[in-house]
PDB file of C-alpha atoms in Angstrom:
ATOM      1  CA  UNK A  26       0.000   0.000   0.000  1.00 64.00           C
ATOM      2  CA  UNK A  27       1.402   3.350  -1.032  1.00 75.00           C
ATOM      3  CA  UNK A  28       1.553   6.145   1.528  1.00 78.00           C
ATOM      4  CA  UNK A  29       0.214   9.513   0.467  1.00 80.00           C
ATOM      5  CA  UNK A  30       2.370  12.584   0.728  1.00 79.00           C
ATOM      6  CA  UNK A  31       0.494  15.602   2.066  1.00 76.00           C
ATOM      7  CA  UNK A  32       1.958  19.050   1.762  1.00 76.00           C
ATOM      8  CA  UNK A  33       1.747  20.869   5.090  1.00 73.00           C
ATOM      9  CA  UNK A  34       1.740  24.672   4.767  1.00 68.00           C
ATOM     10  CA  UNK A  35       4.298  26.584   6.810  1.00 71.00           C
ATOM     11  CA  UNK A  36       1.891  29.333   7.744  1.00 70.00           C
ATOM     12  CA  UNK A  37      -1.801  28.711   8.309  1.00 68.00           C
ATOM     13  CA  UNK A  38      -2.772  32.160   9.593  1.00 71.00           C
ATOM     14  CA  UNK A  39      -2.299  33.968   6.287  1.00 73.00           C
ATOM     15  CA  UNK A  40      -5.475  35.543   4.997  1.00 76.00           C
ATOM     16  CA  UNK A  41      -6.885  34.381   1.692  1.00 77.00           C
ATOM     17  CA  UNK A  42      -6.294  37.089  -0.902  1.00 80.00           C
ATOM     18  CA  UNK A  43      -8.874  37.440  -3.680  1.00 82.00           C
ATOM     19  CA  UNK A  44      -7.111  40.152  -5.678  1.00 83.00           C
ATOM     20  CA  UNK A  45      -4.426  42.784  -5.047  1.00 79.00           C
ATOM     21  CA  UNK A  46      -6.377  44.684  -2.388  1.00 76.00           C
ATOM     22  CA  UNK A  47      -9.352  42.488  -1.446  1.00 81.00           C
ATOM     23  CA  UNK A  48      -9.199  39.665   1.081  1.00 83.00           C
ATOM     24  CA  UNK A  49     -11.839  37.038   1.806  1.00 87.00           C
ATOM     25  CA  UNK A  50     -12.667  38.679   5.142  1.00 87.00           C
ATOM     26  CA  UNK A  51     -13.304  42.003   3.385  1.00 87.00           C
ATOM     27  CA  UNK A  52     -15.541  40.361   0.808  1.00 89.00           C
ATOM     28  CA  UNK A  53     -17.581  38.550   3.466  1.00 91.00           C
ATOM     29  CA  UNK A  54     -17.921  41.767   5.462  1.00 90.00           C
ATOM     30  CA  UNK A  55     -19.178  43.660   2.407  1.00 88.00           C
ATOM     31  CA  UNK A  56     -21.629  40.844   1.616  1.00 92.00           C
ATOM     32  CA  UNK A  57     -22.897  41.096   5.215  1.00 93.00           C
ATOM     33  CA  UNK A  58     -23.431  44.837   4.694  1.00 93.00           C
ATOM     34  CA  UNK A  59     -25.429  44.104   1.538  1.00 92.00           C
ATOM     35  CA  UNK A  60     -27.609  41.710   3.540  1.00 95.00           C
ATOM     36  CA  UNK A  61     -28.091  44.378   6.238  1.00 94.00           C
ATOM     37  CA  UNK A  62     -29.098  46.822   3.502  1.00 94.00           C
ATOM     38  CA  UNK A  63     -31.658  44.400   2.093  1.00 95.00           C
ATOM     39  CA  UNK A  64     -33.131  43.801   5.554  1.00 96.00           C
ATOM     40  CA  UNK A  65     -33.234  47.505   6.477  1.00 94.00           C
ATOM     41  CA  UNK A  66     -34.502  48.853   3.137  1.00 94.00           C
ATOM     42  CA  UNK A  67     -38.243  48.264   3.828  1.00 94.00           C
ATOM     43  CA  UNK A  68     -37.980  50.399   6.982  1.00 95.00           C
ATOM     44  CA  UNK A  69     -36.380  53.372   5.192  1.00 94.00           C
ATOM     45  CA  UNK A  70     -38.409  55.923   3.203  1.00 94.00           C
ATOM     46  CA  UNK A  71     -38.091  55.693  -0.585  1.00 94.00           C
ATOM     47  CA  UNK A  72     -36.428  59.095  -0.791  1.00 95.00           C
ATOM     48  CA  UNK A  73     -33.546  57.915   1.420  1.00 94.00           C
ATOM     49  CA  UNK A  74     -32.758  54.616  -0.347  1.00 94.00           C
ATOM     50  CA  UNK A  75     -29.920  56.046  -2.439  1.00 95.00           C
ATOM     51  CA  UNK A  76     -28.309  58.076   0.388  1.00 95.00           C
ATOM     52  CA  UNK A  77     -28.548  55.061   2.709  1.00 94.00           C
ATOM     53  CA  UNK A  78     -26.898  52.830   0.104  1.00 93.00           C
ATOM     54  CA  UNK A  79     -24.124  55.377  -0.484  1.00 94.00           C
ATOM     55  CA  UNK A  80     -23.582  55.663   3.265  1.00 94.00           C
ATOM     56  CA  UNK A  81     -23.322  51.882   3.665  1.00 93.00           C
ATOM     57  CA  UNK A  82     -20.856  51.586   0.771  1.00 91.00           C
ATOM     58  CA  UNK A  83     -18.669  54.373   2.162  1.00 93.00           C
ATOM     59  CA  UNK A  84     -18.901  53.074   5.717  1.00 91.00           C
ATOM     60  CA  UNK A  85     -18.132  49.526   4.612  1.00 90.00           C
ATOM     61  CA  UNK A  86     -15.083  50.583   2.624  1.00 88.00           C
ATOM     62  CA  UNK A  87     -13.892  52.700   5.561  1.00 89.00           C
ATOM     63  CA  UNK A  88     -14.176  49.755   7.937  1.00 88.00           C
ATOM     64  CA  UNK A  89     -12.158  47.340   5.785  1.00 87.00           C
ATOM     65  CA  UNK A  90      -9.227  49.643   4.972  1.00 86.00           C
ATOM     66  CA  UNK A  91      -5.991  48.999   6.818  1.00 86.00           C
ATOM     67  CA  UNK A  92      -4.516  51.955   8.719  1.00 84.00           C
ATOM     68  CA  UNK A  93      -0.866  52.759   8.039  1.00 86.00           C
ATOM     69  CA  UNK A  94      -0.045  52.713  11.760  1.00 85.00           C
ATOM     70  CA  UNK A  95      -1.111  49.058  12.142  1.00 81.00           C
ATOM     71  CA  UNK A  96      -1.354  47.326   8.757  1.00 81.00           C
ATOM     72  CA  UNK A  97      -2.185  43.910  10.280  1.00 82.00           C
ATOM     73  CA  UNK A  98      -5.542  45.171  11.550  1.00 85.00           C
ATOM     74  CA  UNK A  99      -8.478  46.755   9.783  1.00 87.00           C
ATOM     75  CA  UNK A 100     -10.242  49.945  10.784  1.00 88.00           C
ATOM     76  CA  UNK A 101     -13.130  47.916  12.213  1.00 87.00           C
ATOM     77  CA  UNK A 102     -10.681  46.372  14.697  1.00 86.00           C
ATOM     78  CA  UNK A 103      -9.248  49.793  15.584  1.00 84.00           C
ATOM     79  CA  UNK A 104     -12.731  51.152  16.333  1.00 86.00           C
ATOM     80  CA  UNK A 105     -13.619  48.043  18.321  1.00 87.00           C
ATOM     81  CA  UNK A 106     -10.478  48.321  20.458  1.00 84.00           C
ATOM     82  CA  UNK A 107     -11.118  52.029  21.008  1.00 83.00           C
ATOM     83  CA  UNK A 108     -14.647  51.309  22.230  1.00 88.00           C
ATOM     84  CA  UNK A 109     -13.751  48.482  24.619  1.00 88.00           C
ATOM     85  CA  UNK A 110     -10.587  50.093  25.984  1.00 81.00           C
ATOM     86  CA  UNK A 111     -10.660  50.675  29.713  1.00 78.00           C
ATOM     87  CA  UNK A 112     -10.600  54.416  30.309  1.00 78.00           C
ATOM     88  CA  UNK A 113      -9.077  54.202  33.774  1.00 79.00           C
ATOM     89  CA  UNK A 114      -6.030  52.151  32.704  1.00 77.00           C
ATOM     90  CA  UNK A 115      -2.805  54.054  32.087  1.00 75.00           C
ATOM     91  CA  UNK A 116      -0.949  53.103  28.921  1.00 73.00           C
ATOM     92  CA  UNK A 117       2.558  54.509  28.521  1.00 75.00           C
ATOM     93  CA  UNK A 118       3.396  55.621  25.006  1.00 75.00           C
ATOM     94  CA  UNK A 119       7.028  55.447  23.946  1.00 72.00           C
ATOM     95  CA  UNK A 120       8.415  58.483  22.142  1.00 68.00           C
ATOM     96  CA  UNK A 121       9.422  57.580  18.597  1.00 63.00           C
ATOM     97  CA  UNK A 122      12.704  59.497  18.880  1.00 64.00           C
ATOM     98  CA  UNK A 123      13.670  57.724  22.090  1.00 57.00           C
ATOM     99  CA  UNK A 124      12.787  54.273  20.786  1.00 52.00           C
ATOM    100  CA  UNK A 125      14.911  54.746  17.655  1.00 53.00           C
ATOM    101  CA  UNK A 126      17.951  55.816  19.739  1.00 54.00           C
ATOM    102  CA  UNK A 127      18.025  52.572  21.691  1.00 52.00           C
ATOM    103  CA  UNK A 128      17.916  50.370  18.596  1.00 50.00           C
TER     104      UNK A 128
END
């Protein structure tokens, strides 16, 4: 009986990239926004359908962009962390000039 050779990937946490800028997570998030739009549309007056759609598209694109300060996370994660952050906890911020001198 012949044993099968399976290729084991070195890194399993890499996100699935659909094209140059779009990842699978981004696509699923935008599809979820489309579903939210379809559910909410009957409750919105007819005059506001187009502005609501434009708002959702802009808001969705804003939430999936990656900030330059932390390119591993998306803006939705940044907003989430800002909302759940404990306000009474002190967080020391290192000065960029001082941190570059030590390295």
